[in-house]
Amino acid sequence: MVVEPFKLINDKNIMNENDNSESIINGNYKVVGMTCAACAISLETYLSPLNGVEQVAVNYPNQSVVITFDSRLISLETISTKAKEIGYTIMFGEVDKVNIEFELIEQKRLKELKAKLIFSTIFSVPIFVISMFFMDAFPYKNWLMLALSIPVMTWSGSEFYVIAWRKAKHFSANMDTLVALSTGVAFLFSLFNTIFPHYLMNQGLMPHVYYESAVIIITLILLGRFLEEKAKQKTSSVIKKLMGLKPKQVTAIRNGEEVVIPTDEILKGELIVVKPGEKLAVDGRVKNGESFVDESSITGEPIPVAKQKGATVFAGTINQKGSLRIIATKVGSETLLSQIIKLVEQAQSSKPQIQKLADRVAGIFVPVVMTIALISAAIWYILGPEPLFTHATITLITVLIIACPCALGLATPTALMVGLGKGAEQGILIKDAQVLETAYKIDTLILDKTGTITEGKPKVTDIFWVDELQQERFSKIISAIENQSEHPIAEAVSAHFKELGVEPILIDGFESVTGMGAKCTVDNMDCFIGNSRFPNLFHVEIPEQIIQQSEKLKSEAKTVIFFGVGKKIEAMIAVSDRVKNSSMEAVREIHNQNINIYMLTGDNEQTAAVIAKEVGIQHFKANMMPADKGLFVQQLQKEGKIVAMVGDGINDAHALAQADVGIAMGSGADIAMESAGITLMHSDLMQISKAIKLSKATMKTIKQNLFWAFIYNIIAIPIAAGALYPISGFLLNPMIAGAAMSMSSISVLTNSLRLKRRKI
């Protein structure tokens, strides 16, 4: 299978081609400094009101932000400066370099988290042991615990306080605010009781200290973040794998000699040498050599493809045995591999409708939690048992710690990242999250015939000449007309005459008539070639003999086209397109998912009926013009159907754009793939069923994540506030709250990662 490169709409770091103003830029940028899911809301809230910024969408697990802005009103540098005010760095520049730099920052971040976690554990364990098992063992234990706590508070936990202060200056808050407040209150309360123990003792209260709570909470949250960072790297591993397909160096022919140069220095038109076992660095055309190339990274198809002179090759694929010399036609960000990476990143950064609820909740969550914590502390201080202040403090700390919104913020994007990545690995490219959210609801599927159900490689099987003496002359005219047409049937006819050695002649006034055929002028004669509707357009009568012959050919599932000169039919050509081996099984599989299937084709009724019957489709419509396909999609949508359209040609673009979910075959036209929400890199209808199953599995995981995140907070916050104390005397320990908070985020990440192992 040959996969043609495709363009992207709203490609990152380029002008938005769909906007009337060239100043509107839609960019996808990496962000450094986000430490929790609430950071995404904080950054969105801070940047969105800026003059010139139209839209901001932050993806926390992917550590990225999509910004749409008017460059006449605001620059990317200004936006980046504003983000730095609240502690975030937006990275922009040459994509590959940014990704490499960001990867180094992420690795450094993970190492730093690990070091802080180890350091914190070393100091926290003795404090925990002393406070739990040696409460009255020696007189200066509080001072010892204070000494051991200071390194944890000032180094291991320093980022919580720095970020919280930075947020507070701009009247903002996030998870770090909750951690800073809870551990800060615990530490300061303990510090006061250590230095001034007699203040509470004079009031008949014991001066308890909670150093162990402060440091253990920091340790547990650092552990949670360390595990979360590792899990996040797994969710985005597909992007890293795809990036890893790009070789760092390549062998080029310069001045007649082979030289090894960095991949980013390759120029268009250069001759590249690809030796056995090497990865291709560019898209190109084979100049000489023969080999088999593993294209599974692009198409999902495991069988290597034979390549010889003139064949198209793609970056990221692997040369197997032979040596190839290729001419670079696309380099850097233009290659199909780069386009796929951009598409996956773009999709992972988009947001489905289901996340809007989670975003709204997360946006107000931190201030609500702080309010609940203060109210519960006040109630304990006013109505609770002695020691009032101690109980109020513990409640305040516990509520602030346990109510972390991280699980809520991670629920949707982590599942999306894994789901979209899994699709990319199998050659199913999904343009955005909204498409994934809609795909599992599909109840009606429309299939184009040529190139979708059939192989799209028709061949001429029969030619009937009215006047054999005119065969040579008319063959040259037919060849000339079809040479200028892009329709698959025209290509088949052109290829047939080329094989016969027919030389096309010069023609004038070539005109393609969509859905019918083409016409031209030769020696002042009007010539036309097309389907049965075309002669009617020119009021040309088809002889009875030819009609009878055409009916016979149509009954054999052959497409019949007519060639006429002036007002007379001169030839009839039959073309056959073989049904794909997987089409029948795919149709059966889709039917089993309770999805109604329609086949639409511009072909004649008889041919359409034969093909539909062969693959098991009950509903079909023949003689469809491109506009008719779009109108049929609209008609089904008005009936309340959720419609998916599958096609591969320019004539399918309208219907693909109109459908709730457009699915383009990767071997088809660029415009079809631009109009579609899903692109199947391997043109196998079985991929449609996989895409729907992937959508269903991903949305199920998202709903599970959101359910458990909501339930966790609904149950945990009242318990932390002391709701069980009047009933059972149970009051939640702040350390247990810290562990529960970390585990809630890890459980959501783990549930999302289960998608990787799920078979679709």
Coordinates of N, CA and C in Angstrom, one line a residue, residues 87-291:
G87 N 4.5 31.5 37.2 CA 5.4 30.4 37.4 C 5.5 29.4 36.3
Y88 N 5.0 29.7 35.1 CA 5.0 28.7 34.0 C 5.9 29.3 32.8
T89 N 6.6 28.4 32.2 CA 7.4 28.8 31.0 C 6.9 28.1 29.8
I90 N 6.5 28.9 28.8 CA 6.0 28.4 27.5 C 7.2 28.3 26.6
M91 N 7.4 27.1 26.1 CA 8.6 26.9 25.2 C 8.1 27.0 23.7
F92 N 8.9 27.8 22.9 CA 8.5 27.9 21.5 C 9.8 28.0 20.7
G93 N 9.7 27.8 19.4 CA 10.9 27.8 18.5 C 10.8 26.6 17.6
E94 N 12.0 26.2 17.1 CA 12.0 25.0 16.2 C 11.6 23.8 16.9
V95 N 10.6 23.1 16.3 CA 9.8 22.0 17.0 C 10.8 20.9 17.6
D96 N 11.6 20.4 16.7 CA 12.5 19.3 17.2 C 13.4 19.7 18.3
K97 N 13.9 20.9 18.2 CA 14.8 21.4 19.3 C 14.1 21.6 20.6
V98 N 12.9 22.1 20.5 CA 12.0 22.3 21.7 C 11.7 21.0 22.3
N99 N 11.4 20.0 21.5 CA 11.1 18.7 22.1 C 12.3 18.1 22.8
I100 N 13.5 18.2 22.2 CA 14.7 17.7 22.8 C 15.0 18.4 24.1
E101 N 14.9 19.7 24.1 CA 15.1 20.5 25.3 C 14.1 20.2 26.4
F102 N 12.8 20.0 26.0 CA 11.8 19.7 27.0 C 12.0 18.3 27.6
E103 N 12.4 17.4 26.7 CA 12.7 16.0 27.2 C 13.8 16.1 28.3
L104 N 14.9 16.9 28.0 CA 16.0 17.0 29.0 C 15.4 17.6 30.3
I105 N 14.5 18.6 30.2 CA 13.9 19.3 31.4 C 13.1 18.2 32.2
E106 N 12.4 17.4 31.5 CA 11.5 16.4 32.1 C 12.4 15.4 32.8
Q107 N 13.5 15.0 32.2 CA 14.4 14.0 32.8 C 15.0 14.6 34.1
K108 N 15.4 15.9 34.0 CA 16.0 16.6 35.1 C 15.0 16.7 36.2
R109 N 13.7 17.0 35.9 CA 12.7 17.1 36.8 C 12.5 15.8 37.6
L110 N 12.5 14.7 36.8 CA 12.3 13.4 37.5 C 13.4 13.0 38.4
K111 N 14.7 13.4 38.0 CA 15.8 13.1 38.9 C 15.8 14.0 40.1
E112 N 15.3 15.2 40.0 CA 15.2 16.1 41.1 C 14.1 15.6 42.1
L113 N 13.0 15.2 41.5 CA 11.9 14.6 42.4 C 12.4 13.4 43.2
K114 N 13.2 12.6 42.5 CA 13.7 11.4 43.1 C 14.7 11.7 44.2
A115 N 15.5 12.7 44.0 CA 16.5 13.1 45.0 C 15.8 13.7 46.2
K116 N 14.8 14.6 46.0 CA 14.0 15.2 47.1 C 13.3 14.2 47.8
L117 N 12.7 13.2 47.1 CA 12.0 12.1 47.8 C 12.9 11.3 48.7
I118 N 14.1 10.9 48.2 CA 15.0 10.1 49.0 C 15.5 11.0 50.2
F119 N 15.8 12.2 50.0 CA 16.2 13.1 51.1 C 15.1 13.3 52.1
S120 N 13.9 13.5 51.7 CA 12.8 13.7 52.6 C 12.5 12.4 53.4
T121 N 12.6 11.3 52.7 CA 12.4 10.0 53.4 C 13.4 9.8 54.5
I122 N 14.7 10.1 54.2 CA 15.8 9.9 55.2 C 15.5 10.6 56.5
F123 N 15.0 11.9 56.3 CA 14.8 12.7 57.5 C 13.4 12.5 58.1
S124 N 12.4 12.0 57.3 CA 11.1 11.9 57.8 C 10.9 10.6 58.7
V125 N 11.6 9.5 58.3 CA 11.4 8.3 59.0 C 11.8 8.4 60.4
P126 N 12.9 9.0 60.8 CA 13.3 9.1 62.2 C 12.2 10.0 63.0
I127 N 11.7 11.0 62.3 CA 10.7 11.9 63.0 C 9.5 11.0 63.3
F128 N 9.0 10.3 62.3 CA 7.9 9.4 62.4 C 8.1 8.4 63.6
V129 N 9.2 7.8 63.6 CA 9.5 6.8 64.6 C 9.5 7.4 66.0
I130 N 10.2 8.6 66.1 CA 10.2 9.3 67.4 C 8.8 9.6 67.9
S131 N 8.0 10.2 67.0 CA 6.7 10.7 67.4 C 5.7 9.5 67.7
M132 N 5.9 8.4 67.1 CA 5.0 7.3 67.3 C 5.4 6.4 68.4
F133 N 6.7 6.1 68.6 CA 7.1 5.1 69.5 C 8.0 5.6 70.7
F134 N 8.4 6.9 70.6 CA 9.3 7.4 71.7 C 8.7 8.7 72.2
M135 N 7.4 8.8 72.4 CA 6.8 10.1 72.7 C 7.4 10.7 74.0
D136 N 7.6 9.9 75.0 CA 8.1 10.4 76.3 C 9.5 9.9 76.6
A137 N 10.3 9.5 75.6 CA 11.5 8.8 75.9 C 12.6 9.8 76.4
F138 N 12.6 11.0 75.9 CA 13.7 11.9 76.3 C 13.1 13.3 76.2
P139 N 13.7 14.3 76.9 CA 13.1 15.6 77.1 C 13.2 16.5 75.9
Y140 N 14.2 16.3 75.0 CA 14.4 17.3 73.9 C 14.0 16.7 72.6
K141 N 13.1 15.8 72.6 CA 12.7 15.1 71.4 C 12.0 16.1 70.4
N142 N 11.3 17.1 70.9 CA 10.6 18.1 70.0 C 11.7 18.9 69.3
W143 N 12.8 19.3 70.0 CA 13.8 20.0 69.4 C 14.6 19.2 68.3
L144 N 14.7 17.9 68.6 CA 15.3 17.0 67.6 C 14.5 16.9 66.4
M145 N 13.2 16.7 66.6 CA 12.3 16.6 65.4 C 12.2 17.9 64.6
L146 N 12.3 19.0 65.3 CA 12.4 20.3 64.6 C 13.6 20.4 63.8
A147 N 14.8 20.0 64.3 CA 16.0 20.0 63.6 C 15.9 19.1 62.3
L148 N 15.3 17.9 62.5 CA 15.2 17.0 61.4 C 14.1 17.5 60.3
S149 N 13.2 18.2 60.8 CA 12.1 18.7 59.9 C 12.6 19.9 59.0
I150 N 13.4 20.7 59.5 CA 13.9 21.9 58.8 C 14.4 21.6 57.4
P151 N 15.3 20.6 57.2 CA 15.8 20.3 55.8 C 14.6 19.8 54.9
V152 N 13.7 19.1 55.4 CA 12.6 18.6 54.6 C 11.7 19.8 54.2
M153 N 11.4 20.7 55.1 CA 10.6 21.9 54.8 C 11.3 22.9 53.9
T154 N 12.6 23.1 54.0 CA 13.3 24.1 53.3 C 13.8 23.6 51.9
W155 N 14.0 22.3 51.8 CA 14.6 21.9 50.5 C 13.6 20.9 49.8
S156 N 13.3 19.8 50.4 CA 12.4 18.8 49.7 C 11.0 19.5 49.4
G157 N 10.5 20.2 50.4 CA 9.2 20.8 50.2 C 9.2 22.3 49.7
S158 N 10.3 22.8 49.4 CA 10.4 24.2 49.1 C 9.5 24.7 47.9
E159 N 9.4 23.8 46.9 CA 8.6 24.2 45.7 C 7.2 24.5 46.0
F160 N 6.6 23.7 47.0 CA 5.2 24.0 47.4 C 5.0 25.4 47.9
Y161 N 6.0 25.9 48.7 CA 5.8 27.2 49.3 C 6.1 28.3 48.3
V162 N 7.1 28.1 47.4 CA 7.5 29.1 46.4 C 6.3 29.3 45.4
I163 N 5.8 28.1 44.9 CA 4.7 28.2 44.0 C 3.4 28.8 44.6
A164 N 3.1 28.4 45.8 CA 1.9 28.9 46.5 C 2.0 30.4 46.7
W165 N 3.2 30.9 47.1 CA 3.4 32.3 47.2 C 3.3 33.1 45.9
R166 N 3.8 32.5 44.8 CA 3.7 33.1 43.5 C 2.2 33.2 43.1
K167 N 1.5 32.1 43.4 CA 0.1 32.1 43.1 C -0.7 33.2 43.9
A168 N -0.4 33.2 45.2 CA -1.1 34.1 46.1 C -0.9 35.6 45.6
K169 N 0.2 35.9 45.1 CA 0.5 37.3 44.6 C -0.5 37.7 43.5
H170 N -0.9 36.7 42.8 CA -1.9 37.0 41.7 C -3.3 36.5 42.0
F171 N -3.5 36.3 43.3 CA -4.9 35.9 43.8 C -5.3 34.6 43.1
S172 N -4.4 33.6 43.0 CA -4.6 32.3 42.4 C -4.2 31.2 43.3
A173 N -4.7 30.0 43.1 CA -4.4 28.9 44.0 C -4.4 27.6 43.2
N174 N -3.6 26.6 43.7 CA -3.6 25.3 43.1 C -3.3 24.3 44.2
M175 N -2.9 23.1 43.7 CA -2.7 22.0 44.7 C -1.5 22.4 45.6
D176 N -0.5 23.1 45.1 CA 0.6 23.5 45.9 C 0.2 24.4 47.1
T177 N -0.9 25.2 46.8 CA -1.5 26.1 47.8 C -2.0 25.2 49.0
L178 N -2.7 24.2 48.7 CA -3.3 23.3 49.7 C -2.2 22.6 50.5
V179 N -1.1 22.1 49.8 CA 0.0 21.5 50.5 C 0.7 22.5 51.4
A180 N 1.0 23.7 50.8 CA 1.8 24.7 51.6 C 1.0 25.1 52.8
L181 N -0.3 25.3 52.7 CA -1.1 25.7 53.8 C -1.2 24.7 54.9
S182 N -1.4 23.4 54.5 CA -1.6 22.3 55.5 C -0.3 22.0 56.2
T183 N 0.8 21.8 55.4 CA 2.1 21.5 56.1 C 2.6 22.7 56.8
G184 N 2.4 23.9 56.2 CA 2.9 25.1 56.9 C 2.2 25.3 58.2
V185 N 0.9 25.2 58.3 CA 0.1 25.3 59.6 C 0.6 24.3 60.6
A186 N 0.8 23.0 60.1 CA 1.3 21.9 61.0 C 2.7 22.3 61.6
F187 N 3.6 22.7 60.7 CA 4.9 23.0 61.1 C 5.0 24.2 62.1
L188 N 4.3 25.3 61.7 CA 4.3 26.5 62.5 C 3.6 26.3 63.9
F189 N 2.5 25.5 63.9 CA 1.9 25.2 65.2 C 2.8 24.4 66.1
S190 N 3.6 23.5 65.4 CA 4.5 22.7 66.2 C 5.7 23.5 66.7
L191 N 6.2 24.4 65.8 CA 7.3 25.3 66.1 C 6.9 26.2 67.3
F192 N 5.7 26.7 67.3 CA 5.3 27.6 68.4 C 5.3 26.7 69.7
N193 N 4.7 25.5 69.7 CA 4.6 24.7 70.9 C 6.0 24.2 71.3
T194 N 6.9 24.1 70.4 CA 8.3 23.7 70.8 C 9.0 24.9 71.5
I195 N 8.9 26.1 71.0 CA 9.6 27.2 71.6 C 8.8 27.8 72.8
F196 N 7.5 27.8 72.7 CA 6.7 28.3 73.9 C 5.7 27.2 74.4
P197 N 6.2 26.1 74.9 CA 5.3 25.1 75.4 C 4.4 25.5 76.5
H198 N 4.8 26.5 77.3 CA 4.0 26.8 78.5 C 2.8 27.6 78.2
Y199 N 2.7 28.2 76.9 CA 1.5 29.0 76.6 C 0.3 28.1 76.6
L200 N 0.3 26.9 76.1 CA -0.9 26.0 76.1 C -1.0 25.3 77.5
M201 N 0.2 25.0 78.1 CA 0.2 24.3 79.4 C -0.5 25.2 80.4
N202 N -0.3 26.5 80.4 CA -0.9 27.4 81.3 C -2.4 27.4 81.2
Q203 N -2.9 27.0 80.0 CA -4.4 26.9 79.7 C -4.9 25.5 80.0
G204 N -4.1 24.6 80.5 CA -4.5 23.3 80.8 C -4.5 22.4 79.6
L205 N -3.8 22.8 78.5 CA -3.7 22.0 77.3 C -2.3 21.5 77.1
M206 N -2.2 20.3 76.4 CA -0.9 19.7 76.1 C -0.4 20.4 74.8
P207 N 0.9 20.8 74.8 CA 1.5 21.5 73.6 C 1.9 20.4 72.6
H208 N 1.0 19.8 71.9 CA 1.3 18.7 70.9 C 2.0 19.3 69.7
V209 N 2.9 18.5 69.1 CA 3.6 18.9 67.9 C 3.2 17.9 66.8
Y210 N 3.3 18.4 65.5 CA 2.9 17.6 64.4 C 3.9 17.7 63.3
Y211 N 5.2 17.6 63.7 CA 6.3 17.6 62.7 C 6.1 16.4 61.8
E212 N 5.7 15.3 62.4 CA 5.7 14.0 61.6 C 4.6 14.2 60.5
S213 N 3.5 14.9 60.8 CA 2.4 15.1 59.8 C 3.0 15.9 58.7
A214 N 3.6 17.0 59.0 CA 4.1 17.9 58.0 C 5.1 17.3 57.1
V215 N 6.1 16.5 57.6 CA 7.2 16.0 56.8 C 6.7 14.7 56.1
I216 N 5.8 13.9 56.7 CA 5.3 12.7 56.1 C 4.4 13.1 54.9
I217 N 3.6 14.1 55.1 CA 2.7 14.6 54.0 C 3.6 15.0 52.8
I218 N 4.6 15.8 53.1 CA 5.5 16.2 52.0 C 6.1 15.0 51.3
T219 N 6.6 14.0 52.1 CA 7.2 12.8 51.5 C 6.2 12.0 50.7
L220 N 5.0 11.9 51.2 CA 4.0 11.1 50.5 C 3.6 11.8 49.2
I221 N 3.5 13.1 49.2 CA 3.1 13.9 48.0 C 4.2 13.8 47.0
L222 N 5.5 13.9 47.5 CA 6.6 13.8 46.5 C 6.6 12.4 45.9
L223 N 6.3 11.4 46.7 CA 6.2 10.0 46.2 C 5.1 9.9 45.1
G224 N 4.0 10.5 45.4 CA 2.9 10.5 44.5 C 3.3 11.2 43.2
R225 N 4.0 12.4 43.3 CA 4.4 13.1 42.1 C 5.4 12.4 41.3
F226 N 6.3 11.7 42.0 CA 7.4 10.9 41.3 C 6.7 9.8 40.5
L227 N 5.8 9.1 41.1 CA 5.1 8.0 40.4 C 4.2 8.6 39.3
E228 N 3.6 9.7 39.6 CA 2.8 10.4 38.6 C 3.6 10.8 37.3
E229 N 4.8 11.3 37.6 CA 5.7 11.8 36.5 C 6.1 10.6 35.6
K230 N 6.4 9.5 36.3 CA 6.8 8.2 35.6 C 5.6 7.7 34.7
A231 N 4.4 7.8 35.4 CA 3.2 7.3 34.7 C 2.8 8.2 33.5
K232 N 3.0 9.5 33.7 CA 2.7 10.5 32.6 C 3.6 10.2 31.4
Q233 N 4.9 9.9 31.7 CA 5.8 9.6 30.6 C 5.4 8.4 29.8
K234 N 4.8 7.4 30.5 CA 4.3 6.2 29.8 C 3.1 6.6 29.0
T235 N 2.2 7.5 29.4 CA 1.0 7.8 28.7 C 1.4 8.5 27.4
S236 N 2.5 9.3 27.4 CA 3.0 10.0 26.2 C 4.1 9.2 25.5
S237 N 4.3 8.0 25.8 CA 5.4 7.2 25.1 C 5.2 7.1 23.6
V238 N 4.0 7.1 23.1 CA 3.8 6.9 21.7 C 4.5 8.1 20.9
I239 N 4.3 9.3 21.4 CA 4.9 10.5 20.8 C 6.5 10.3 20.8
K240 N 7.0 9.8 21.9 CA 8.4 9.6 22.0 C 8.9 8.5 21.1
K241 N 8.1 7.5 21.0 CA 8.5 6.4 20.0 C 8.5 6.9 18.6
L242 N 7.5 7.7 18.3 CA 7.4 8.3 16.9 C 8.6 9.2 16.6
M243 N 8.9 10.0 17.7 CA 10.1 10.9 17.5 C 11.4 10.1 17.4
G244 N 11.4 8.9 18.1 CA 12.6 8.1 18.1 C 12.8 7.4 16.7
L245 N 11.8 7.5 15.9 CA 11.9 6.9 14.5 C 12.8 7.7 13.6
K246 N 13.0 9.0 14.0 CA 13.8 9.9 13.2 C 15.3 9.6 13.5
P247 N 16.1 9.2 12.5 CA 17.5 9.0 12.8 C 18.2 10.4 13.0
K248 N 19.2 10.4 13.8 CA 19.9 11.7 14.1 C 20.9 12.1 12.9
Q249 N 21.4 11.0 12.2 CA 22.3 11.3 11.1 C 21.9 10.6 9.9
V250 N 22.4 11.1 8.7 CA 22.0 10.5 7.4 C 23.2 10.6 6.5
T251 N 23.3 9.6 5.6 CA 24.4 9.6 4.6 C 23.9 10.3 3.3
A252 N 24.5 11.4 2.9 CA 24.1 12.1 1.7 C 25.2 12.1 0.7
I253 N 24.9 12.3 -0.6 CA 25.9 12.4 -1.6 C 26.1 13.9 -1.9
R254 N 27.3 14.4 -1.6 CA 27.7 15.7 -1.8 C 29.0 15.8 -2.5
N255 N 29.1 16.5 -3.6 CA 30.3 16.6 -4.4 C 30.8 15.2 -4.9
G256 N 29.8 14.3 -5.1 CA 30.1 13.0 -5.6 C 30.6 12.0 -4.6
E257 N 30.6 12.5 -3.3 CA 31.1 11.6 -2.2 C 30.0 11.4 -1.1
E258 N 30.1 10.3 -0.4 CA 29.2 10.0 0.7 C 29.7 10.7 1.9
V259 N 28.8 11.5 2.5 CA 29.2 12.2 3.7 C 28.0 12.1 4.8
V260 N 28.4 11.9 6.0 CA 27.4 11.7 7.1 C 27.1 13.1 7.7
I261 N 25.8 13.5 7.6 CA 25.4 14.8 8.1 C 24.3 14.7 9.1
P262 N 24.1 15.7 10.0 CA 22.9 15.6 10.8 C 21.6 15.7 10.0
T263 N 20.6 15.0 10.5 CA 19.3 14.9 9.7 C 18.7 16.3 9.4
D264 N 18.8 17.3 10.3 CA 18.2 18.6 10.1 C 19.0 19.4 9.1
E265 N 20.1 18.9 8.6 CA 20.8 19.6 7.5 C 20.5 19.2 6.1
I266 N 19.6 18.2 6.0 CA 19.3 17.6 4.7 C 18.5 18.7 3.9
L267 N 18.8 18.8 2.6 CA 18.1 19.7 1.7 C 17.2 19.0 0.8
K268 N 16.1 19.6 0.4 CA 15.3 19.0 -0.7 C 16.1 18.8 -1.9
G269 N 15.8 17.7 -2.6 CA 16.5 17.4 -3.8 C 17.8 16.7 -3.7
E270 N 18.3 16.6 -2.4 CA 19.6 15.9 -2.2 C 19.4 14.4 -2.4
L271 N 20.5 13.7 -2.8 CA 20.5 12.3 -2.9 C 21.0 11.7 -1.6
I272 N 20.2 10.8 -1.1 CA 20.4 10.1 0.2 C 20.7 8.7 0.0
V273 N 21.7 8.2 0.7 CA 22.0 6.7 0.7 C 21.4 6.1 1.9
V274 N 20.6 5.0 1.7 CA 20.0 4.3 2.9 C 20.5 2.9 2.8
K275 N 21.3 2.5 3.8 CA 21.9 1.2 3.8 C 21.0 0.2 4.5
P276 N 21.2 -1.1 4.4 CA 20.4 -2.1 5.0 C 20.3 -1.9 6.6
G277 N 19.1 -2.0 7.1 CA 18.9 -1.8 8.6 C 18.8 -0.4 9.0
E278 N 19.0 0.6 8.1 CA 18.9 2.0 8.5 C 17.5 2.5 8.4
K279 N 17.2 3.5 9.3 CA 15.9 4.2 9.2 C 16.0 5.4 8.2
L280 N 14.9 5.6 7.5 CA 14.9 6.7 6.5 C 14.6 8.0 7.2
A281 N 15.3 9.0 6.8 CA 15.2 10.3 7.5 C 14.3 11.3 6.8
V282 N 14.0 11.0 5.5 CA 13.2 11.9 4.7 C 12.1 11.2 3.9
D283 N 11.1 11.9 3.4 CA 10.3 11.3 2.4 C 10.9 11.5 1.1
G284 N 10.8 10.5 0.2 CA 11.5 10.7 -1.1 C 11.1 9.7 -2.1
R285 N 11.8 9.7 -3.2 CA 11.6 8.8 -4.3 C 12.8 8.0 -4.6
V286 N 12.7 6.7 -4.8 CA 13.9 5.9 -5.1 C 14.4 6.2 -6.5
K287 N 15.7 6.6 -6.5 CA 16.4 6.8 -7.8 C 17.0 5.6 -8.3
N288 N 17.6 4.8 -7.5 CA 18.1 3.4 -7.9 C 18.2 2.5 -6.7
G289 N 18.3 1.2 -6.9 CA 18.3 0.2 -5.9 C 17.0 -0.5 -5.7
E290 N 17.1 -1.6 -5.1 CA 15.9 -2.4 -4.7 C 16.0 -2.9 -3.3
S291 N 14.9 -2.9 -2.6 CA 14.9 -3.4 -1.2 C 13.4 -3.6 -0.8

